[in-house]
Coordinates of C-alpha atoms in Angstrom, one line a residue:
M7 CA -25.1 -2.1 14.5
A8 CA -24.4 -3.2 10.7
Q9 CA -27.6 -1.8 9.5
K10 CA -25.9 1.4 10.9
K11 CA -22.8 1.1 9.1
Y12 CA -24.3 0.5 5.6
L13 CA -26.8 3.9 6.4
Q14 CA -24.4 5.3 6.9
A15 CA -22.1 3.8 3.4
K16 CA -24.8 4.4 1.7
L17 CA -25.5 7.9 2.4
T18 CA -21.7 8.7 1.9
Q19 CA -21.7 7.4 -1.3
F20 CA -24.9 9.6 -2.3
L21 CA -23.6 12.7 -1.0
R22 CA -20.1 11.8 -2.7
E23 CA -22.8 11.1 -6.3
D24 CA -24.2 14.6 -6.2
R25 CA -20.4 16.2 -4.7
I26 CA -22.7 17.8 -1.8
Q27 CA -20.3 19.4 0.8
L28 CA -22.1 18.9 4.4
W29 CA -19.4 22.0 6.1
K30 CA -20.5 24.9 3.8
P31 CA -23.9 26.4 3.3
P32 CA -26.6 25.9 3.2
Y33 CA -26.1 23.2 5.1
T34 CA -23.6 24.5 7.8
D35 CA -23.3 28.2 8.7
E36 CA -21.1 30.4 10.0
N37 CA -20.8 28.8 13.6
K38 CA -20.4 25.4 11.8
E39 CA -24.4 24.9 13.6
V40 CA -26.4 22.8 11.3
N41 CA -29.0 24.6 8.8
L42 CA -32.9 23.7 7.3
A43 CA -31.6 22.5 4.2
L44 CA -30.2 19.3 6.0
K45 CA -33.8 18.5 6.8
D46 CA -34.6 19.3 2.8
L47 CA -31.7 16.7 2.1
A48 CA -32.7 13.4 4.7
K49 CA -36.2 13.6 3.1
K50 CA -34.5 13.3 -0.3
Y51 CA -32.4 10.6 0.4
S52 CA -35.1 9.1 3.3
D53 CA -37.5 8.9 0.2
K54 CA -34.4 7.3 -2.2
L55 CA -33.6 5.3 0.3
E56 CA -37.8 3.9 2.0
C57 CA -36.2 4.3 5.4
C58 CA -37.0 6.9 8.1
E59 CA -36.8 10.7 7.6
N60 CA -35.6 11.4 11.4
E61 CA -33.0 7.8 11.7
V62 CA -31.5 9.4 7.5
E63 CA -31.2 13.0 9.6
K64 CA -29.4 11.9 12.0
V65 CA -27.1 9.6 10.3
I66 CA -26.3 12.9 7.9
E67 CA -26.1 15.0 11.0
E68 CA -23.3 13.3 12.3
I69 CA -21.5 12.9 8.9
R70 CA -21.3 16.6 8.8
C71 CA -20.2 17.1 12.3
K72 CA -17.1 14.1 11.4
A73 CA -15.6 16.5 8.1
I74 CA -15.6 19.6 10.4
E75 CA -13.9 17.4 12.7
R76 CA -11.5 16.6 10.2
G77 CA -11.7 20.4 8.7
T78 CA -10.9 21.9 11.9
G79 CA -8.1 19.4 12.2
N80 CA -6.6 19.7 8.6
E81 CA -6.1 23.6 10.1
T82 CA -4.4 22.9 12.5
Y83 CA -2.1 20.9 11.2
K84 CA -1.2 23.6 8.6
T85 CA -0.7 26.3 11.1
T86 CA 0.6 24.4 14.2
G87 CA 2.4 20.6 12.8
I88 CA 0.3 19.0 15.3
A89 CA -1.2 15.9 12.9
T90 CA -4.8 14.4 13.9
I91 CA -4.8 10.5 13.9
E92 CA -7.7 8.3 13.7
V93 CA -7.5 5.5 16.5
F94 CA -9.6 1.9 16.4
L95 CA -10.1 0.9 19.7
P96 CA -10.4 -3.5 20.7
P97 CA -14.5 -4.4 20.3
R98 CA -15.0 -4.4 23.9
L99 CA -15.2 -1.4 23.8
R100 CA -18.7 -0.9 22.6
K101 CA -19.0 2.7 22.9
D102 CA -16.6 5.7 21.4
R103 CA -14.7 3.0 20.1
K104 CA -13.3 5.1 16.9
S105 CA -11.7 8.6 17.9
L106 CA -8.9 11.1 17.6
L107 CA -5.8 11.4 19.2
E108 CA -3.3 14.7 18.6
T109 CA 0.6 14.2 17.7
R110 CA 3.3 15.8 16.0
L111 CA 5.1 13.4 13.8
H112 CA 8.6 13.3 14.9
I113 CA 8.3 11.3 17.8
T114 CA 9.2 7.6 18.1
G115 CA 6.2 5.3 18.0
K116 CA 6.5 4.3 21.6
E117 CA 5.9 7.8 22.5
L118 CA 3.2 7.3 20.3
R119 CA 1.9 3.3 22.5
S120 CA 2.6 5.2 25.7
K121 CA -0.2 8.4 24.3
I122 CA -3.1 6.5 23.8
A123 CA -2.6 3.7 26.5
E124 CA -1.8 6.9 29.2
T125 CA -5.3 8.8 26.9
F126 CA -7.6 5.2 26.5
G127 CA -6.8 3.4 29.9
F128 CA -4.6 1.0 28.1
Q129 CA -1.8 -1.4 29.7
E130 CA 1.1 0.5 27.5
N131 CA 3.2 -3.5 27.5
Y132 CA 0.3 -5.2 26.5
I133 CA -1.6 -3.6 23.1
K134 CA 0.5 -3.3 19.2
I135 CA -0.4 -0.3 17.3
V136 CA -1.2 -1.1 13.1
I137 CA -0.9 1.9 11.3
N138 CA -0.6 1.7 7.2
K139 CA -1.0 -1.9 7.7
K140 CA 2.1 -2.8 9.2
Q141 CA 2.5 -3.5 12.9
L142 CA 4.5 0.1 15.0
Q143 CA 8.2 -0.2 15.2
L144 CA 8.9 1.3 18.5
G145 CA 12.2 1.9 17.7
K146 CA 11.2 4.6 14.8
S147 CA 9.7 8.0 14.2
L148 CA 6.4 8.0 13.2
E149 CA 7.5 10.2 10.5
E150 CA 10.3 7.1 9.8
Q151 CA 6.8 4.6 8.7
G152 CA 5.4 6.7 6.6
V153 CA 1.9 8.1 9.6
K154 CA 0.8 11.3 8.0
H155 CA -1.8 13.1 9.0
N156 CA -5.7 11.9 9.3
V157 CA -4.0 7.9 9.3
K158 CA -5.9 5.6 11.3
A159 CA -4.4 3.5 13.6
M160 CA -5.9 0.0 15.3
V161 CA -5.4 -1.2 18.6
L162 CA -5.1 -4.8 19.5
E163 CA -5.7 -5.3 22.7
L164 CA -3.6 -9.3 24.0
K165 CA -5.9 -10.0 26.5
Q166 CA -9.4 -9.7 27.5
S167 CA -10.1 -7.5 30.1
E168 CA -13.8 -7.0 30.0
E169 CA -14.2 -8.4 33.9
D170 CA -11.4 -6.4 35.2
V171 CA -13.6 -4.2 37.7
R172 CA -14.4 -7.5 39.3
R173 CA -12.0 -9.4 39.5
N174 CA -9.0 -8.9 42.1
F175 CA -5.2 -8.3 42.4
Q176 CA -4.8 -11.5 41.9
D177 CA -6.7 -12.4 38.9
E178 CA -5.4 -9.5 37.4
E179 CA -1.7 -11.1 37.6
E180 CA -2.9 -13.9 36.1
E181 CA -4.2 -12.1 33.3
Q182 CA -0.7 -9.9 32.8
N183 CA 1.1 -13.2 32.4
E184 CA -1.4 -14.9 30.2
A185 CA -0.2 -11.4 28.2
R186 CA 3.5 -11.5 28.5
L187 CA 3.9 -15.2 27.6
K188 CA 1.3 -14.5 24.1
E189 CA 4.0 -11.9 23.7
K190 CA 6.7 -14.0 23.9
R191 CA 5.3 -16.8 22.6
I192 CA 5.3 -14.8 19.3
Q193 CA 9.0 -13.7 19.8
R194 CA 9.6 -17.2 19.9
T195 CA 8.5 -17.9 16.4
K196 CA 10.3 -14.9 15.3
R197 CA 13.3 -15.9 15.7
G198 CA 12.8 -19.4 15.7
L199 CA 11.8 -18.6 11.7
E200 CA 15.1 -16.7 11.3
I201 CA 16.9 -19.4 13.0
L202 CA 15.2 -21.6 10.1
A203 CA 16.0 -19.1 6.4
E204 CA 19.9 -18.2 7.9
R205 CA 20.9 -22.4 8.7
A206 CA 19.1 -23.4 5.5
E207 CA 20.8 -20.9 3.4
M208 CA 24.1 -22.2 5.0
V209 CA 23.9 -25.9 3.8
V210 CA 26.3 -26.9 1.0
D211 CA 24.6 -29.4 -1.1
P212 CA 20.5 -29.1 -0.7
D213 CA 20.1 -32.5 -2.1
T214 CA 22.2 -34.6 0.2
T215 CA 21.4 -32.3 2.8
P216 CA 17.9 -31.0 2.3
Y217 CA 17.0 -28.6 5.9
L218 CA 13.8 -27.1 4.1
D219 CA 11.8 -28.9 0.5
I220 CA 9.3 -26.5 -1.8
A221 CA 7.1 -28.3 -3.9
N222 CA 4.9 -28.0 -6.1
Q223 CA 1.3 -29.3 -6.0
T224 CA 2.4 -32.4 -7.3
G225 CA 4.6 -32.7 -4.6
R226 CA 7.8 -33.0 -6.4
S227 CA 10.7 -30.5 -5.4
I228 CA 11.4 -27.3 -7.5
E229 CA 14.2 -24.8 -7.1
I230 CA 13.9 -21.5 -5.9
P231 CA 16.6 -18.6 -6.4
S232 CA 18.6 -18.6 -3.5
S233 CA 18.2 -14.4 -3.8
E234 CA 14.5 -15.4 -2.8
R235 CA 14.5 -17.9 -1.4
K236 CA 15.1 -16.7 2.8
A237 CA 12.8 -14.5 2.3
L238 CA 10.4 -16.7 1.0
M239 CA 10.1 -19.2 3.9
L240 CA 10.3 -16.2 6.7
A241 CA 7.0 -15.7 3.9
M242 CA 5.4 -19.3 4.8
G243 CA 6.7 -19.9 7.7
Y244 CA 5.0 -16.7 9.4
H245 CA 2.0 -17.5 6.9
E246 CA 1.4 -20.7 8.5
K247 CA 2.5 -19.7 12.4
G248 CA -0.3 -16.8 11.4
R249 CA -2.7 -19.7 10.5
A250 CA -2.3 -21.7 13.5
F251 CA -3.3 -18.7 15.8
L252 CA -6.3 -18.5 13.1
K253 CA -7.1 -21.7 13.6
R254 CA -7.5 -20.9 17.4
K255 CA -9.4 -17.7 16.8
E256 CA -6.0 -15.9 18.7
Y257 CA -7.1 -12.9 15.7
E258 CA -4.9 -10.3 18.1
I259 CA -1.6 -12.8 17.6
A260 CA -2.4 -13.7 14.1
L261 CA -2.6 -10.3 12.8
P262 CA 1.1 -9.1 13.3
C263 CA 2.4 -13.3 12.0
L264 CA -0.5 -12.0 8.7
L265 CA 1.2 -9.2 8.2
D266 CA 5.8 -9.5 8.4
A267 CA 4.3 -12.9 6.1
D268 CA 3.0 -9.9 3.8
R269 CA 5.9 -7.5 3.9
Y270 CA 7.9 -10.7 3.6
F271 CA 6.5 -12.0 0.3
C272 CA 7.3 -8.1 -1.2
E273 CA 11.2 -9.4 -0.8
C274 CA 10.0 -11.2 -3.4
C275 CA 10.1 -11.1 -7.0
T276 CA 6.1 -9.9 -9.0
E277 CA 6.9 -13.2 -11.5
L278 CA 6.7 -15.5 -8.1
L279 CA 4.1 -14.1 -7.0
D280 CA 1.5 -14.1 -9.9
T281 CA 2.1 -17.9 -10.3
V282 CA 1.2 -19.6 -7.0
D283 CA -1.5 -19.0 -4.8
N284 CA 0.4 -18.3 -0.5
Y285 CA 0.3 -14.9 -1.4
A286 CA -3.2 -14.4 -2.3
V287 CA -4.2 -16.6 0.7
L288 CA -2.1 -14.5 2.5
Q289 CA -4.3 -11.6 1.5
L290 CA -8.1 -13.6 2.6
D291 CA -6.2 -14.4 6.0
I292 CA -5.8 -10.6 6.3
V293 CA -9.4 -9.3 5.4
W294 CA -11.4 -11.7 7.9
C295 CA -8.6 -11.6 10.3
Y296 CA -9.2 -7.4 10.1
F297 CA -13.3 -8.9 10.2
R298 CA -12.9 -11.4 13.2
L299 CA -11.5 -7.8 15.4
E300 CA -14.3 -6.1 13.6
Q301 CA -12.0 -3.9 12.6
L302 CA -13.3 -4.3 8.5
E303 CA -13.9 -0.1 8.5
C304 CA -10.2 0.3 9.3
L305 CA -9.2 -1.6 6.5
D306 CA -8.7 1.0 3.8
D307 CA -6.9 -1.0 1.0
A308 CA -9.4 -4.0 1.8
E309 CA -11.1 -4.0 -1.6
K310 CA -7.3 -3.8 -3.2
K311 CA -6.6 -6.7 -1.2
L312 CA -9.5 -8.8 -1.6
N313 CA -9.0 -8.0 -5.7
L314 CA -5.3 -9.0 -5.9
A315 CA -6.6 -12.1 -4.7
Q316 CA -8.2 -12.9 -7.2
K317 CA -5.7 -12.3 -9.6
C318 CA -3.5 -14.2 -8.2
F319 CA -5.8 -17.0 -8.1
K320 CA -6.8 -16.5 -11.8
N321 CA -2.8 -16.3 -12.6
C322 CA -2.0 -19.2 -10.5
Y323 CA -5.4 -21.3 -11.8
G324 CA -5.6 -19.8 -15.2
E325 CA -8.9 -19.1 -16.8
N326 CA -11.9 -21.4 -15.2
H327 CA -9.4 -23.7 -13.1
Q328 CA -7.8 -25.0 -16.7
R329 CA -3.3 -24.8 -15.1
L330 CA -4.9 -25.9 -12.0
V331 CA -6.7 -29.0 -13.2
N332 CA -3.5 -30.0 -16.1
I333 CA -1.2 -29.4 -13.3
K334 CA -3.6 -31.7 -10.5
G335 CA -6.2 -33.5 -13.0
N336 CA -9.0 -31.4 -10.0
C337 CA -9.6 -28.3 -8.8
G338 CA -12.0 -29.5 -5.7
K339 CA -9.4 -28.4 -2.7
E340 CA -9.3 -25.0 -4.5
K341 CA -12.8 -23.7 -5.2
V342 CA -12.8 -23.7 -0.8
L343 CA -11.0 -20.7 -1.6
F344 CA -13.4 -19.4 -4.1
L345 CA -15.6 -19.5 -1.4
R346 CA -13.6 -17.1 1.1
L347 CA -12.9 -14.4 -1.5
Y348 CA -16.9 -14.4 -2.4
L349 CA -17.5 -14.3 1.2
L350 CA -15.7 -11.6 2.0
Q351 CA -16.3 -10.1 -1.6
G352 CA -19.4 -9.3 0.3
I353 CA -18.8 -8.1 2.5
R354 CA -17.1 -6.1 1.8
N355 CA -19.4 -4.8 -0.3
F356 CA -22.0 -4.5 1.8
H357 CA -20.2 -2.2 4.5
S358 CA -18.9 -0.5 2.0
G359 CA -23.0 0.2 1.0
N360 CA -22.8 -1.2 -2.3
G361 CA -26.3 -3.4 -1.4
E362 CA -26.2 -5.0 -5.1
E363 CA -22.7 -6.1 -4.9
A364 CA -23.0 -6.9 -1.7
S365 CA -25.8 -9.5 -2.2
A366 CA -24.2 -11.4 -5.7
Y367 CA -21.4 -12.4 -4.0
L368 CA -23.3 -13.5 -0.9
N369 CA -25.0 -15.8 -3.3
K370 CA -21.8 -17.1 -6.0
A371 CA -20.8 -18.0 -2.0
R372 CA -23.9 -19.8 -0.8
Q373 CA -23.5 -21.6 -4.8
L374 CA -20.3 -22.9 -3.5
F375 CA -21.3 -23.5 -0.2
K376 CA -24.1 -26.3 -1.5
E377 CA -20.9 -27.9 -4.2
L378 CA -19.0 -28.5 -1.4
Y379 CA -20.6 -30.2 0.5
I380 CA -20.0 -33.0 1.7
D381 CA -22.0 -36.4 2.6
P382 CA -20.7 -37.3 6.7
S383 CA -22.2 -41.0 5.1
K384 CA -20.0 -40.8 2.3
V385 CA -16.9 -39.9 4.0
H386 CA -17.8 -42.7 6.8
S387 CA -18.1 -45.2 3.7
L388 CA -14.0 -44.1 2.6
L389 CA -13.2 -44.7 6.5
Q390 CA -14.1 -48.3 6.1
L391 CA -11.7 -48.9 3.8
G392 CA -8.4 -47.3 5.2
F393 CA -8.6 -44.1 4.4
T394 CA -8.1 -40.6 7.3
A395 CA -10.5 -38.6 7.1
Q396 CA -8.6 -35.7 5.3
E397 CA -8.1 -37.5 2.3
A398 CA -11.6 -38.9 2.2
R399 CA -13.0 -34.6 2.0
L400 CA -10.4 -34.0 -0.6
G401 CA -11.4 -37.4 -2.8
L402 CA -14.8 -36.9 -2.8
R403 CA -14.4 -33.0 -3.5
A404 CA -11.8 -34.2 -6.2
C405 CA -14.6 -36.5 -7.8
D406 CA -17.5 -34.7 -7.3
G407 CA -18.6 -37.2 -4.5
N408 CA -18.5 -40.3 -6.0
V409 CA -17.6 -42.6 -3.2
D410 CA -16.1 -44.9 -6.0
H411 CA -14.2 -42.5 -7.8
A412 CA -12.9 -41.3 -4.6
A413 CA -11.2 -44.4 -3.8
T414 CA -9.3 -45.2 -6.9
H415 CA -8.1 -41.8 -6.3
I416 CA -6.9 -41.7 -3.4
A417 CA -5.2 -45.0 -4.2
S418 CA -3.3 -43.2 -7.0
R419 CA -2.3 -40.2 -5.3
R420 CA -0.9 -42.4 -2.6
E421 CA 1.3 -44.5 -5.2
E422 CA 2.0 -40.7 -6.7
L423 CA 3.4 -39.8 -3.9
A424 CA 5.3 -42.8 -2.9
Q425 CA 7.0 -42.5 -7.1
I426 CA 8.1 -38.8 -5.5
R427 CA 9.6 -40.2 -2.6
K428 CA 11.5 -43.5 -3.9
E429 CA 12.5 -41.3 -6.7
E430 CA 13.6 -38.6 -4.2
R431 CA 15.9 -41.5 -1.9
E432 CA 17.2 -42.8 -5.0
K433 CA 18.6 -39.3 -5.6
K434 CA 20.1 -38.5 -2.8
R435 CA 21.6 -41.9 -2.2
L436 CA 23.5 -41.6 -5.7
R437 CA 24.7 -38.2 -4.7
L438 CA 26.6 -39.6 -1.7
E439 CA 27.8 -42.8 -4.4
N440 CA 29.6 -39.4 -6.3
I441 CA 30.5 -37.5 -2.9
N442 CA 32.0 -41.2 -1.5
Y443 CA 34.3 -41.5 -5.4
L444 CA 35.4 -37.5 -4.0
K445 CA 36.2 -38.2 -1.6
G446 CA 37.9 -42.1 -2.4
M447 CA 40.1 -39.5 -4.8
G448 CA 41.1 -37.8 -1.8
Y449 CA 39.0 -34.4 -1.0
S450 CA 37.3 -33.7 1.5
T451 CA 33.6 -34.2 2.3
H452 CA 33.2 -30.3 1.9
A453 CA 34.7 -30.3 -1.1
A454 CA 33.0 -32.9 -3.0
K455 CA 29.0 -31.5 -1.6
Q456 CA 30.4 -27.9 -2.9
A457 CA 31.2 -29.4 -6.6
L458 CA 28.2 -31.6 -7.0
H459 CA 26.5 -28.8 -6.0
Q460 CA 27.8 -26.1 -8.4
A461 CA 28.0 -28.3 -11.3
S462 CA 23.8 -29.6 -11.1
G463 CA 24.6 -33.4 -9.7
S464 CA 27.2 -34.4 -13.1
L465 CA 30.7 -36.3 -12.1
D466 CA 33.2 -34.9 -14.0
D467 CA 31.8 -31.3 -14.5
A468 CA 32.1 -31.7 -10.6
L469 CA 35.8 -32.5 -11.0
R470 CA 37.1 -29.8 -13.2
I471 CA 35.1 -27.4 -11.0
L472 CA 37.9 -29.2 -8.9
L473 CA 41.0 -28.8 -11.0
S474 CA 40.6 -25.6 -11.5
N475 CA 39.5 -24.4 -8.0
P476 CA 42.8 -25.2 -5.6
Q477 CA 40.9 -23.6 -2.5
M478 CA 38.3 -25.4 -2.4
W479 CA 40.0 -28.8 -1.4
F480 CA 39.3 -27.7 2.3
S481 CA 37.5 -26.2 4.1
D482 CA 37.2 -25.0 8.3
S483 CA 34.1 -26.7 8.8
D484 CA 35.0 -30.4 7.5
S485 CA 36.3 -32.7 10.7
E486 CA 40.1 -32.3 12.1
T487 CA 41.2 -35.2 10.4
N488 CA 40.7 -34.1 7.4
S489 CA 42.2 -30.7 8.5
H490 CA 45.6 -31.8 8.0
Q491 CA 45.5 -34.3 5.4
E492 CA 47.5 -33.6 1.8
S493 CA 46.2 -32.3 -0.8
P494 CA 45.2 -35.0 -3.4
S495 CA 48.2 -35.5 -5.7
Q496 CA 47.9 -36.3 -9.1
E497 CA 49.0 -40.5 -8.5
N498 CA 45.5 -40.3 -6.6
I499 CA 43.4 -39.0 -9.1
D500 CA 45.6 -41.8 -11.5
Q501 CA 45.2 -44.6 -9.4
A502 CA 41.1 -43.7 -8.5
P503 CA 37.7 -46.3 -8.9
P504 CA 36.8 -45.4 -12.7
A505 CA 33.0 -43.1 -12.6
P506 CA 30.5 -44.9 -10.8
R507 CA 27.6 -46.0 -13.8
R508 CA 24.4 -45.4 -13.8
M509 CA 23.1 -49.6 -13.0
K510 CA 21.0 -51.2 -10.8
T511 CA 22.5 -53.9 -10.9
W512 CA 25.3 -53.0 -7.9
R513 CA 23.7 -49.7 -5.8
R514 CA 24.3 -50.5 -2.1
R515 CA 21.1 -50.6 -0.2
P516 CA 21.8 -47.9 2.5
S517 CA 20.3 -49.0 6.0
T518 CA 16.8 -48.9 6.5
K519 CA 17.7 -46.6 10.3
S520 CA 19.7 -44.5 7.6
W521 CA 16.7 -43.6 5.4
K522 CA 14.7 -42.8 8.0
T523 CA 17.2 -40.3 9.8
F524 CA 16.8 -38.6 6.8
R525 CA 13.1 -38.7 5.7
N526 CA 12.9 -37.0 10.1
T527 CA 15.2 -34.3 9.4
K528 CA 13.4 -33.1 6.4
K529 CA 10.8 -30.6 6.7
T530 CA 9.2 -28.5 3.9
I531 CA 7.1 -25.9 4.8
S532 CA 3.5 -25.5 2.9
T533 CA 1.9 -24.1 0.2
R534 CA -1.1 -24.6 -2.8
P535 CA 1.0 -24.6 -6.5
W536 CA 3.7 -25.4 -3.6
K537 CA 2.2 -28.3 -1.6
T538 CA 3.9 -29.2 0.9
K539 CA 4.2 -32.6 2.5
K540 CA 5.5 -31.6 6.4
L541 CA 4.1 -27.8 7.7
L542 CA 6.8 -26.5 9.6
S543 CA 4.1 -25.9 12.6
Q544 CA 3.2 -28.6 14.7
S545 CA -0.5 -27.0 14.3
T546 CA -1.3 -28.3 11.2
Y547 CA -4.4 -26.1 9.4
P548 CA -7.4 -29.6 8.7
T549 CA -8.6 -29.4 5.1

C-alpha cells in the first residue's frame, strides 16, 4: 500500500511538471473513455521510474478517472449548487476508504454527520467529523464553518467495531457504553479546563494565591499578560490532556483535544508563539496523530505544520541551540523533539513522492537516535546513587552519556530547584506580612491583596492606591465581619505600626503545615521554554 501511494504521488508530480491534463484529448475521448495515448505516457514514465509498465498504466488510469470525477463534480456545483465532499473513512474500512458525498452547504453539521452515518453505515452518536483541521460543530451550518466544494472530511470512529458482526447484542451494548464513556471523558475534560481558567482569572493576588503558575525552562515563574492568560491556560491544558490520550494510543480522542489546543494557541499573540516551543510540539503531535489514524493523505497542510514547528524551534532555541544552552546549559532533552520532527518530515516527503528528501530526513533521524541512545547500565549506576530513572535519563542526555558529569548535573539541578522553591516561599511570606500590616490599619483582606497586586508588591505604593481609592476598602468577597467594619480612620492610620523592614532577624517562620497546604494548592502546567513543575493532568508524560 505504501509503495502504491508513493508511485501515485510520484506520477502526479510528473504530470504536473509536464502540464499533462489526463481528462482532455488525446488521453480522453468525447465519451470520457481512455485513448491509446495513455499507454505511450505509461511507457515513458515506467522507463523513468524503472517500474512495471502495466502497474504505472493502472495508476495513471486511476488518476485520470479521479480527475474526470472531480471535473463532473465542479460542473454539477456550478449548475445546481450541490457540493462534493471527499470523505476519508476510518482505518478498519480497508477498501474504499475514500469516497465522495454530495450535499448542499446550507445544512448544519449535525445533518452532515447524520448523512455520513447513514451513507457509510456508522452509528451517528459515535463518530466525529474533522474538516479544515477543525472538529465539525453540529449546531452551525457548513457555510458558517468555511466548508466549501471539494473539501476533505475525516471520519473519526469512537469505538472499535471490526468484530461487530460476530458479537451478540450484549457485547454491542457494552461497546456502545464504552463509546459513551469516552465522549463523557472528553466533555468532562473540556468543562474542567474551562472552570480552571475561569477560577484563575478570579484570583485577586497571584503572589499569595497562586492558583496556576507558569514557569520558564529553569523553573522560575514568569508573568503572562492577563488578556492572553486564559487562552494560554486552556491551550496548554487541552494539549496536556491530548498528550495523555496519545500516550494511551487513544488517537481518536486525542485529536479533538489537540485541535482545540491549536485553536486556543492561535488566540495568543505571534510574539508569544515565536518564543516558546509548546506550539511547535503541538504541531508535531497533531501530525503524528493523523499518521497513526492512517489519514496522512487528508492532512493537506502537513508540510505547513512541520515547517511551522521547525521555525518555532529555531526562534525558541536559536541557531545551533545557542539560546537554549544559555538558559539551561545543555540541549540534550530537546534533541528528542528534533528526532520526531525529522521522522515526520521523512514520512511526509515519502507520501508526497519526494524520495530523496524523505531519505535525507530519515537518515538524520537515524543518526540523532544513535546520539540519544542511553546505555541501560549507566542508568542503573545513577539509580544506585539515589536518583530517579527520569533524572538519570535527562542527566545522561545533558552530559553526553558521562555518568560522573550526569550525577553532578542532577545534584546541581536539585539544588537549583530547591533554591527556587525557597525564594518563592520567601516571596509569599513577605507578601503576607504586608497584607497583615494593611489589615492592622483597618483595611479588608481583599482590598490589601488587590492594592499590593496593583502596586507590584510595593507597600508604600499600595498605601497610596488605597488612600486614593476608598471604594477598594471593602469587598463582597470578604467575610461578614468585614462587611460591618467602618472605614479606616485617620487615627488608625496614624497609630499603625511602622512598615515592616526587610530584615531576616525578625521574620516569623510559618508553620510546616501551612506551607505544606500552600504547596499542595499551587499547581502548574507544562511548558517547554516554560518548564513545568507539576502537570495539570494526573497522566504525566515520561521523558
